[in-house]
Amino acid sequence: MFDQYTIDPATLRNIGPDDAPTGFAFESKLGYYRGLTLSMLEELTVAIDGTELPREAVTFDEGKGPITLDQMETAYDRRWPFGQPATIAVAYPGGFPKGEHRLSLRQRLRVSYMPFPSIRFTEKHVSL
């Protein structure tokens, strides 16, 4: 339902020095109609042109400072409210590739009243 909002292509940018980017970042919104604590986000998988990027390269920031996906597993005191953009950053030497590419994001959410995980997937054609 809210999958279309999980990647904001207008916010895609390289991070690090202009002449030698160390990665890229974009803003994302939760693909669920209620906010969740960060420990309930079981997976945030970023891919370019269908190639998944390493989990260790991804960080998340809902406004309280960057956190790794491993740290999110026990972030019981941090929450991602519905409708609030968060920054997803990826360590990717050289930055986002030039030209048009498919950027995808999969959110696997653990919702307390559902007996199975809620999986949200978005893919957008983007370029810098």
mmCIF file of N, CA and C in Angstrom:
data_model
loop_
_atom_site.group_PDB
_atom_site.id
_atom_site.type_symbol
_atom_site.label_atom_id
_atom_site.label_comp_id
_atom_site.label_asym_id
_atom_site.label_seq_id
_atom_site.Cartn_x
_atom_site.Cartn_y
_atom_site.Cartn_z
ATOM 1 N N MET A 1 0.816 -1.191 0.000
ATOM 2 C CA MET A 1 0.000 0.000 0.000
ATOM 3 C C MET A 1 0.866 1.266 0.000
ATOM 4 N N PHE A 2 1.830 1.326 0.912
ATOM 5 C CA PHE A 2 2.688 2.499 1.007
ATOM 6 C C PHE A 2 4.051 2.265 0.356
ATOM 7 N N ASP A 3 4.184 1.165 -0.357
ATOM 8 C CA ASP A 3 5.463 0.819 -0.963
ATOM 9 C C ASP A 3 6.007 1.927 -1.863
ATOM 10 N N GLN A 4 5.122 2.617 -2.557
ATOM 11 C CA GLN A 4 5.565 3.649 -3.500
ATOM 12 C C GLN A 4 6.315 4.789 -2.812
ATOM 13 N N TYR A 5 6.176 4.913 -1.496
ATOM 14 C CA TYR A 5 6.819 5.998 -0.764
ATOM 15 C C TYR A 5 8.126 5.582 -0.073
ATOM 16 N N THR A 6 8.534 4.331 -0.226
ATOM 17 C CA THR A 6 9.715 3.880 0.510
ATOM 18 C C THR A 6 11.032 4.353 -0.095
ATOM 19 N N ILE A 7 11.012 4.829 -1.324
ATOM 20 C CA ILE A 7 12.193 5.443 -1.941
ATOM 21 C C ILE A 7 11.771 6.802 -2.483
ATOM 22 N N ASP A 8 12.456 7.847 -2.058
ATOM 23 C CA ASP A 8 12.209 9.181 -2.608
ATOM 24 C C ASP A 8 13.342 9.485 -3.580
ATOM 25 N N PRO A 9 13.126 9.308 -4.892
ATOM 26 C CA PRO A 9 14.203 9.477 -5.866
ATOM 27 C C PRO A 9 14.787 10.891 -5.890
ATOM 28 N N ALA A 10 14.004 11.888 -5.494
ATOM 29 C CA ALA A 10 14.493 13.272 -5.511
ATOM 30 C C ALA A 10 15.575 13.511 -4.466
ATOM 31 N N THR A 11 15.717 12.602 -3.497
ATOM 32 C CA THR A 11 16.702 12.785 -2.424
ATOM 33 C C THR A 11 17.978 11.991 -2.648
ATOM 34 N N LEU A 12 18.060 11.223 -3.727
ATOM 35 C CA LEU A 12 19.254 10.428 -4.005
ATOM 36 C C LEU A 12 20.455 11.343 -4.187
ATOM 37 N N ARG A 13 21.535 11.049 -3.478
ATOM 38 C CA ARG A 13 22.744 11.874 -3.543
ATOM 39 C C ARG A 13 23.959 11.031 -3.189
ATOM 40 N N ASN A 14 25.114 11.470 -3.683
ATOM 41 C CA ASN A 14 26.369 10.842 -3.284
ATOM 42 C C ASN A 14 26.812 11.446 -1.961
ATOM 43 N N ILE A 15 27.569 10.682 -1.195
ATOM 44 C CA ILE A 15 28.120 11.171 0.061
ATOM 45 C C ILE A 15 29.636 11.068 0.001
ATOM 46 N N GLY A 16 30.312 11.919 0.757
ATOM 47 C CA GLY A 16 31.767 11.974 0.737
ATOM 48 C C GLY A 16 32.229 13.083 -0.183
ATOM 49 N N PRO A 17 33.524 13.141 -0.446
ATOM 50 C CA PRO A 17 34.064 14.203 -1.307
ATOM 51 C C PRO A 17 33.484 14.144 -2.724
ATOM 52 N N ASP A 18 33.271 15.301 -3.320
ATOM 53 C CA ASP A 18 32.709 15.355 -4.676
ATOM 54 C C ASP A 18 33.558 14.589 -5.684
ATOM 55 N N ASP A 19 34.894 14.657 -5.526
ATOM 56 C CA ASP A 19 35.781 14.010 -6.503
ATOM 57 C C ASP A 19 36.035 12.531 -6.197
ATOM 58 N N ALA A 20 35.603 12.057 -5.029
ATOM 59 C CA ALA A 20 35.790 10.649 -4.673
ATOM 60 C C ALA A 20 34.699 10.217 -3.690
ATOM 61 N N PRO A 21 33.435 10.097 -4.159
ATOM 62 C CA PRO A 21 32.350 9.716 -3.259
ATOM 63 C C PRO A 21 32.616 8.364 -2.594
ATOM 64 N N THR A 22 32.191 8.260 -1.353
ATOM 65 C CA THR A 22 32.373 7.021 -0.585
ATOM 66 C C THR A 22 31.091 6.197 -0.509
ATOM 67 N N GLY A 23 30.020 6.743 -1.053
ATOM 68 C CA GLY A 23 28.745 6.041 -1.027
ATOM 69 C C GLY A 23 27.630 6.930 -1.512
ATOM 70 N N PHE A 24 26.406 6.521 -1.204
ATOM 71 C CA PHE A 24 25.236 7.304 -1.599
ATOM 72 C C PHE A 24 24.181 7.182 -0.508
ATOM 73 N N ALA A 25 23.188 8.062 -0.574
ATOM 74 C CA ALA A 25 22.113 8.070 0.411
ATOM 75 C C ALA A 25 20.815 8.503 -0.257
ATOM 76 N N PHE A 26 19.709 8.137 0.360
ATOM 77 C CA PHE A 26 18.384 8.569 -0.096
ATOM 78 C C PHE A 26 17.441 8.530 1.099
ATOM 79 N N GLU A 27 16.326 9.213 0.960
ATOM 80 C CA GLU A 27 15.337 9.201 2.032
ATOM 81 C C GLU A 27 14.279 8.152 1.745
ATOM 82 N N SER A 28 13.777 7.592 2.826
ATOM 83 C CA SER A 28 12.790 6.530 2.745
ATOM 84 C C SER A 28 11.711 6.767 3.790
ATOM 85 N N LYS A 29 10.530 6.289 3.493
ATOM 86 C CA LYS A 29 9.450 6.282 4.479
ATOM 87 C C LYS A 29 9.059 4.837 4.736
ATOM 88 N N LEU A 30 8.530 4.614 5.905
ATOM 89 C CA LEU A 30 8.107 3.279 6.313
ATOM 90 C C LEU A 30 6.936 2.820 5.443
ATOM 91 N N GLY A 31 7.003 1.604 4.967
ATOM 92 C CA GLY A 31 5.947 1.055 4.125
ATOM 93 C C GLY A 31 4.852 0.392 4.934
ATOM 94 N N TYR A 32 4.458 1.033 6.015
ATOM 95 C CA TYR A 32 3.446 0.478 6.914
ATOM 96 C C TYR A 32 2.659 1.641 7.495
ATOM 97 N N TYR A 33 1.415 1.435 7.828
ATOM 98 C CA TYR A 33 0.552 2.545 8.223
ATOM 99 C C TYR A 33 0.687 2.985 9.682
ATOM 100 N N ARG A 34 1.565 2.370 10.422
ATOM 101 C CA ARG A 34 1.854 2.780 11.795
ATOM 102 C C ARG A 34 3.362 2.855 11.961
ATOM 103 N N GLY A 35 3.814 3.602 12.933
ATOM 104 C CA GLY A 35 5.238 3.622 13.229
ATOM 105 C C GLY A 35 5.666 2.329 13.897
ATOM 106 N N LEU A 36 6.968 2.063 13.850
ATOM 107 C CA LEU A 36 7.527 0.864 14.484
ATOM 108 C C LEU A 36 8.810 1.227 15.217
ATOM 109 N N THR A 37 9.123 0.471 16.261
ATOM 110 C CA THR A 37 10.442 0.618 16.865
ATOM 111 C C THR A 37 11.448 0.020 15.882
ATOM 112 N N LEU A 38 12.665 0.533 15.914
ATOM 113 C CA LEU A 38 13.664 0.088 14.939
ATOM 114 C C LEU A 38 13.971 -1.401 15.070
ATOM 115 N N SER A 39 13.819 -1.954 16.261
ATOM 116 C CA SER A 39 14.085 -3.382 16.443
ATOM 117 C C SER A 39 13.092 -4.255 15.679
ATOM 118 N N MET A 40 11.995 -3.672 15.222
ATOM 119 C CA MET A 40 10.988 -4.435 14.479
ATOM 120 C C MET A 40 11.231 -4.415 12.966
ATOM 121 N N LEU A 41 12.263 -3.701 12.528
ATOM 122 C CA LEU A 41 12.659 -3.740 11.124
ATOM 123 C C LEU A 41 13.684 -4.860 10.983
ATOM 124 N N GLU A 42 13.242 -5.999 10.528
ATOM 125 C CA GLU A 42 14.118 -7.162 10.443
ATOM 126 C C GLU A 42 15.103 -7.075 9.294
ATOM 127 N N GLU A 43 14.748 -6.314 8.262
ATOM 128 C CA GLU A 43 15.610 -6.267 7.080
ATOM 129 C C GLU A 43 15.382 -4.967 6.324
ATOM 130 N N LEU A 44 16.460 -4.360 5.898
ATOM 131 C CA LEU A 44 16.443 -3.262 4.930
ATOM 132 C C LEU A 44 17.482 -3.636 3.882
ATOM 133 N N THR A 45 17.036 -4.087 2.747
ATOM 134 C CA THR A 45 17.947 -4.539 1.699
ATOM 135 C C THR A 45 17.922 -3.559 0.542
ATOM 136 N N VAL A 46 19.093 -3.035 0.213
ATOM 137 C CA VAL A 46 19.242 -2.084 -0.889
ATOM 138 C C VAL A 46 19.911 -2.818 -2.049
ATOM 139 N N ALA A 47 19.414 -2.579 -3.257
ATOM 140 C CA ALA A 47 20.007 -3.206 -4.447
ATOM 141 C C ALA A 47 20.079 -2.190 -5.578
ATOM 142 N N ILE A 48 21.090 -2.341 -6.409
ATOM 143 C CA ILE A 48 21.230 -1.558 -7.640
ATOM 144 C C ILE A 48 21.193 -2.540 -8.798
ATOM 145 N N ASP A 49 20.262 -2.322 -9.704
ATOM 146 C CA ASP A 49 20.097 -3.182 -10.884
ATOM 147 C C ASP A 49 19.999 -4.662 -10.501
ATOM 148 N N GLY A 50 19.314 -4.935 -9.397
ATOM 149 C CA GLY A 50 19.083 -6.312 -8.962
ATOM 150 C C GLY A 50 20.195 -6.921 -8.132
ATOM 151 N N THR A 51 21.312 -6.227 -7.965
ATOM 152 C CA THR A 51 22.421 -6.744 -7.154
ATOM 153 C C THR A 51 22.317 -6.175 -5.750
ATOM 154 N N GLU A 52 22.078 -7.069 -4.792
ATOM 155 C CA GLU A 52 21.952 -6.631 -3.402
ATOM 156 C C GLU A 52 23.302 -6.165 -2.870
ATOM 157 N N LEU A 53 23.280 -5.056 -2.149
ATOM 158 C CA LEU A 53 24.491 -4.514 -1.548
ATOM 159 C C LEU A 53 24.663 -5.111 -0.155
ATOM 160 N N PRO A 54 25.896 -5.224 0.325
ATOM 161 C CA PRO A 54 26.135 -5.883 1.614
ATOM 162 C C PRO A 54 25.401 -5.196 2.764
ATOM 163 N N ARG A 55 24.827 -5.991 3.611
ATOM 164 C CA ARG A 55 24.114 -5.496 4.803
ATOM 165 C C ARG A 55 25.006 -4.590 5.636
ATOM 166 N N GLU A 56 26.280 -4.936 5.738
ATOM 167 C CA GLU A 56 27.231 -4.179 6.546
ATOM 168 C C GLU A 56 27.473 -2.771 5.997
ATOM 169 N N ALA A 57 27.141 -2.551 4.732
ATOM 170 C CA ALA A 57 27.378 -1.255 4.093
ATOM 171 C C ALA A 57 26.236 -0.265 4.340
ATOM 172 N N VAL A 58 25.114 -0.749 4.891
ATOM 173 C CA VAL A 58 23.909 0.066 5.028
ATOM 174 C C VAL A 58 23.788 0.630 6.441
ATOM 175 N N THR A 59 23.474 1.931 6.531
ATOM 176 C CA THR A 59 23.132 2.545 7.818
ATOM 177 C C THR A 59 21.784 3.244 7.681
ATOM 178 N N PHE A 60 21.169 3.492 8.822
ATOM 179 C CA PHE A 60 19.824 4.052 8.883
ATOM 180 C C PHE A 60 19.824 5.207 9.877
ATOM 181 N N ASP A 61 19.115 6.273 9.547
ATOM 182 C CA ASP A 61 19.032 7.411 10.468
ATOM 183 C C ASP A 61 17.637 8.018 10.398
ATOM 184 N N GLU A 62 16.869 7.846 11.473
ATOM 185 C CA GLU A 62 15.529 8.400 11.555
ATOM 186 C C GLU A 62 15.542 9.784 12.196
ATOM 187 N N GLY A 63 16.722 10.333 12.422
ATOM 188 C CA GLY A 63 16.853 11.670 12.981
ATOM 189 C C GLY A 63 17.628 11.707 14.282
ATOM 190 N N LYS A 64 17.989 10.534 14.788
ATOM 191 C CA LYS A 64 18.727 10.470 16.059
ATOM 192 C C LYS A 64 20.168 10.019 15.863
ATOM 193 N N GLY A 65 20.649 10.030 14.631
ATOM 194 C CA GLY A 65 22.015 9.619 14.338
ATOM 195 C C GLY A 65 22.048 8.274 13.646
ATOM 196 N N PRO A 66 23.065 8.060 12.809
ATOM 197 C CA PRO A 66 23.142 6.812 12.046
ATOM 198 C C PRO A 66 23.316 5.593 12.944
ATOM 199 N N ILE A 67 22.724 4.507 12.486
ATOM 200 C CA ILE A 67 22.771 3.240 13.211
ATOM 201 C C ILE A 67 22.929 2.121 12.178
ATOM 202 N N THR A 68 23.726 1.109 12.512
ATOM 203 C CA THR A 68 23.885 -0.023 11.593
ATOM 204 C C THR A 68 22.663 -0.933 11.699
ATOM 205 N N LEU A 69 22.508 -1.798 10.723
ATOM 206 C CA LEU A 69 21.384 -2.726 10.768
ATOM 207 C C LEU A 69 21.533 -3.712 11.915
ATOM 208 N N ASP A 70 22.756 -4.075 12.261
ATOM 209 C CA ASP A 70 22.961 -4.950 13.424
ATOM 210 C C ASP A 70 22.549 -4.239 14.713
ATOM 211 N N GLN A 71 22.870 -2.959 14.832
ATOM 212 C CA GLN A 71 22.489 -2.193 16.025
ATOM 213 C C GLN A 71 20.974 -2.010 16.108
ATOM 214 N N MET A 72 20.306 -1.972 14.969
ATOM 215 C CA MET A 72 18.850 -1.814 14.957
ATOM 216 C C MET A 72 18.146 -2.975 15.646
ATOM 217 N N GLU A 73 18.757 -4.146 15.631
ATOM 218 C CA GLU A 73 18.118 -5.327 16.212
ATOM 219 C C GLU A 73 17.787 -5.148 17.694
ATOM 220 N N THR A 74 18.549 -4.299 18.376
ATOM 221 C CA THR A 74 18.298 -4.066 19.800
ATOM 222 C C THR A 74 17.981 -2.595 20.098
ATOM 223 N N ALA A 75 17.558 -1.854 19.090
ATOM 224 C CA ALA A 75 17.216 -0.439 19.283
ATOM 225 C C ALA A 75 15.753 -0.323 19.710
ATOM 226 N N TYR A 76 15.471 -0.758 20.933
ATOM 227 C CA TYR A 76 14.101 -0.771 21.449
ATOM 228 C C TYR A 76 13.597 0.621 21.807
ATOM 229 N N ASP A 77 14.514 1.562 21.979
ATOM 230 C CA ASP A 77 14.142 2.916 22.399
ATOM 231 C C ASP A 77 14.080 3.909 21.236
ATOM 232 N N ARG A 78 14.250 3.425 20.024
ATOM 233 C CA ARG A 78 14.189 4.308 18.853
ATOM 234 C C ARG A 78 13.028 3.876 17.977
ATOM 235 N N ARG A 79 12.317 4.862 17.444
ATOM 236 C CA ARG A 79 11.093 4.609 16.702
ATOM 237 C C ARG A 79 11.127 5.330 15.358
ATOM 238 N N TRP A 80 10.545 4.692 14.346
ATOM 239 C CA TRP A 80 10.369 5.298 13.036
ATOM 240 C C TRP A 80 8.880 5.584 12.864
ATOM 241 N N PRO A 81 8.470 6.838 13.068
ATOM 242 C CA PRO A 81 7.044 7.172 12.959
ATOM 243 C C PRO A 81 6.546 7.098 11.517
ATOM 244 N N PHE A 82 5.280 6.800 11.378
ATOM 245 C CA PHE A 82 4.649 6.790 10.063
ATOM 246 C C PHE A 82 4.784 8.169 9.421
ATOM 247 N N GLY A 83 5.143 8.212 8.159
ATOM 248 C CA GLY A 83 5.213 9.451 7.395
ATOM 249 C C GLY A 83 6.495 10.245 7.558
ATOM 250 N N GLN A 84 7.348 9.846 8.492
ATOM 251 C CA GLN A 84 8.598 10.581 8.702
ATOM 252 C C GLN A 84 9.699 9.992 7.830
ATOM 253 N N PRO A 85 10.350 10.826 7.013
ATOM 254 C CA PRO A 85 11.451 10.292 6.209
ATOM 255 C C PRO A 85 12.671 9.975 7.070
ATOM 256 N N ALA A 86 13.342 8.927 6.695
ATOM 257 C CA ALA A 86 14.607 8.537 7.327
ATOM 258 C C ALA A 86 15.646 8.442 6.218
ATOM 259 N N THR A 87 16.903 8.592 6.584
ATOM 260 C CA THR A 87 17.981 8.509 5.601
ATOM 261 C C THR A 87 18.594 7.119 5.625
ATOM 262 N N ILE A 88 18.672 6.515 4.466
ATOM 263 C CA ILE A 88 19.369 5.253 4.301
ATOM 264 C C ILE A 88 20.643 5.577 3.525
ATOM 265 N N ALA A 89 21.779 5.270 4.129
ATOM 266 C CA ALA A 89 23.073 5.536 3.506
ATOM 267 C C ALA A 89 23.767 4.207 3.228
ATOM 268 N N VAL A 90 24.501 4.160 2.127
ATOM 269 C CA VAL A 90 25.189 2.932 1.727
ATOM 270 C C VAL A 90 26.639 3.274 1.405
ATOM 271 N N ALA A 91 27.568 2.588 2.053
ATOM 272 C CA ALA A 91 28.984 2.718 1.708
ATOM 273 C C ALA A 91 29.172 2.009 0.365
ATOM 274 N N TYR A 92 29.536 2.786 -0.648
ATOM 275 C CA TYR A 92 29.649 2.264 -2.008
ATOM 276 C C TYR A 92 30.714 3.084 -2.728
ATOM 277 N N PRO A 93 31.961 2.608 -2.734
ATOM 278 C CA PRO A 93 33.065 3.380 -3.313
ATOM 279 C C PRO A 93 32.739 3.892 -4.720
ATOM 280 N N GLY A 94 32.944 5.189 -4.920
ATOM 281 C CA GLY A 94 32.637 5.812 -6.197
ATOM 282 C C GLY A 94 31.253 6.430 -6.238
ATOM 283 N N GLY A 95 30.428 6.128 -5.235
ATOM 284 C CA GLY A 95 29.081 6.687 -5.189
ATOM 285 C C GLY A 95 28.118 5.958 -6.110
ATOM 286 N N PHE A 96 26.938 6.516 -6.240
ATOM 287 C CA PHE A 96 25.926 5.905 -7.097
ATOM 288 C C PHE A 96 26.406 5.962 -8.545
ATOM 289 N N PRO A 97 26.274 4.858 -9.280
ATOM 290 C CA PRO A 97 26.778 4.828 -10.667
ATOM 291 C C PRO A 97 26.109 5.871 -11.562
ATOM 292 N N LYS A 98 26.874 6.389 -12.499
ATOM 293 C CA LYS A 98 26.340 7.367 -13.446
ATOM 294 C C LYS A 98 25.315 6.704 -14.368
ATOM 295 N N GLY A 99 24.377 7.499 -14.858
ATOM 296 C CA GLY A 99 23.341 6.996 -15.742
ATOM 297 C C GLY A 99 22.131 6.521 -14.970
ATOM 298 N N GLU A 100 21.155 5.999 -15.714
ATOM 299 C CA GLU A 100 19.930 5.519 -15.079
ATOM 300 C C GLU A 100 20.100 4.082 -14.611
ATOM 301 N N HIS A 101 19.659 3.829 -13.393
ATOM 302 C CA HIS A 101 19.753 2.495 -12.801
ATOM 303 C C HIS A 101 18.493 2.202 -12.001
ATOM 304 N N ARG A 102 18.281 0.932 -11.700
ATOM 305 C CA ARG A 102 17.166 0.521 -10.852
ATOM 306 C C ARG A 102 17.655 0.475 -9.403
ATOM 307 N N LEU A 103 17.059 1.290 -8.553
ATOM 308 C CA LEU A 103 17.348 1.278 -7.125
ATOM 309 C C LEU A 103 16.170 0.615 -6.442
ATOM 310 N N SER A 104 16.448 -0.399 -5.640
ATOM 311 C CA SER A 104 15.354 -1.079 -4.947
ATOM 312 C C SER A 104 15.627 -1.151 -3.454
ATOM 313 N N LEU A 105 14.530 -1.231 -2.723
ATOM 314 C CA LEU A 105 14.577 -1.329 -1.270
ATOM 315 C C LEU A 105 13.525 -2.329 -0.818
ATOM 316 N N ARG A 106 13.964 -3.268 0.016
ATOM 317 C CA ARG A 106 13.035 -4.227 0.615
ATOM 318 C C ARG A 106 13.040 -3.995 2.120
ATOM 319 N N GLN A 107 11.858 -3.791 2.673
ATOM 320 C CA GLN A 107 11.682 -3.647 4.114
ATOM 321 C C GLN A 107 10.946 -4.888 4.609
ATOM 322 N N ARG A 108 11.562 -5.579 5.542
ATOM 323 C CA ARG A 108 10.904 -6.733 6.170
ATOM 324 C C ARG A 108 10.570 -6.307 7.591
ATOM 325 N N LEU A 109 9.283 -6.235 7.891
ATOM 326 C CA LEU A 109 8.808 -5.688 9.152
ATOM 327 C C LEU A 109 8.158 -6.765 10.007
ATOM 328 N N ARG A 110 8.433 -6.715 11.281
ATOM 329 C CA ARG A 110 7.803 -7.623 12.237
ATOM 330 C C ARG A 110 6.688 -6.841 12.929
ATOM 331 N N VAL A 111 5.472 -7.227 12.638
ATOM 332 C CA VAL A 111 4.308 -6.552 13.195
ATOM 333 C C VAL A 111 3.689 -7.483 14.227
ATOM 334 N N SER A 112 3.470 -6.961 15.427
ATOM 335 C CA SER A 112 3.105 -7.799 16.568
ATOM 336 C C SER A 112 1.858 -8.651 16.355
ATOM 337 N N TYR A 113 0.875 -8.186 15.638
ATOM 338 C CA TYR A 113 -0.376 -8.943 15.508
ATOM 339 C C TYR A 113 -0.450 -9.781 14.231
ATOM 340 N N MET A 114 0.640 -9.826 13.471
ATOM 341 C CA MET A 114 0.648 -10.625 12.241
ATOM 342 C C MET A 114 1.510 -11.876 12.444
ATOM 343 N N PRO A 115 1.023 -13.034 12.034
ATOM 344 C CA PRO A 115 1.785 -14.271 12.238
ATOM 345 C C PRO A 115 2.906 -14.475 11.215
ATOM 346 N N PHE A 116 3.098 -13.527 10.333
ATOM 347 C CA PHE A 116 4.132 -13.610 9.296
ATOM 348 C C PHE A 116 4.705 -12.210 9.105
ATOM 349 N N PRO A 117 5.926 -12.109 8.586
ATOM 350 C CA PRO A 117 6.509 -10.776 8.386
ATOM 351 C C PRO A 117 5.812 -10.026 7.249
ATOM 352 N N SER A 118 5.782 -8.720 7.374
ATOM 353 C CA SER A 118 5.248 -7.860 6.332
ATOM 354 C C SER A 118 6.434 -7.416 5.479
ATOM 355 N N ILE A 119 6.402 -7.746 4.200
ATOM 356 C CA ILE A 119 7.513 -7.409 3.312
ATOM 357 C C ILE A 119 7.054 -6.349 2.325
ATOM 358 N N ARG A 120 7.784 -5.256 2.301
ATOM 359 C CA ARG A 120 7.508 -4.143 1.401
ATOM 360 C C ARG A 120 8.669 -4.041 0.414
ATOM 361 N N PHE A 121 8.355 -3.921 -0.863
ATOM 362 C CA PHE A 121 9.399 -3.857 -1.882
ATOM 363 C C PHE A 121 9.088 -2.731 -2.856
ATOM 364 N N THR A 122 10.092 -1.924 -3.139
ATOM 365 C CA THR A 122 9.962 -0.842 -4.118
ATOM 366 C C THR A 122 11.181 -0.850 -5.017
ATOM 367 N N GLU A 123 10.938 -0.591 -6.278
ATOM 368 C CA GLU A 123 12.032 -0.429 -7.236
ATOM 369 C C GLU A 123 11.728 0.802 -8.085
ATOM 370 N N LYS A 124 12.712 1.683 -8.197
ATOM 371 C CA LYS A 124 12.540 2.901 -8.984
ATOM 372 C C LYS A 124 13.718 3.073 -9.932
ATOM 373 N N HIS A 125 13.423 3.616 -11.094
ATOM 374 C CA HIS A 125 14.483 3.983 -12.047
ATOM 375 C C HIS A 125 14.941 5.371 -11.658
ATOM 376 N N VAL A 126 16.221 5.487 -11.321
ATOM 377 C CA VAL A 126 16.773 6.751 -10.818
ATOM 378 C C VAL A 126 18.106 7.056 -11.491
ATOM 379 N N SER A 127 18.490 8.323 -11.438
ATOM 380 C CA SER A 127 19.810 8.726 -11.907
ATOM 381 C C SER A 127 20.209 9.984 -11.161
ATOM 382 N N LEU A 128 21.523 10.208 -11.078
ATOM 383 C CA LEU A 128 22.030 11.429 -10.446
ATOM 384 C C LEU A 128 22.342 12.448 -11.514
#
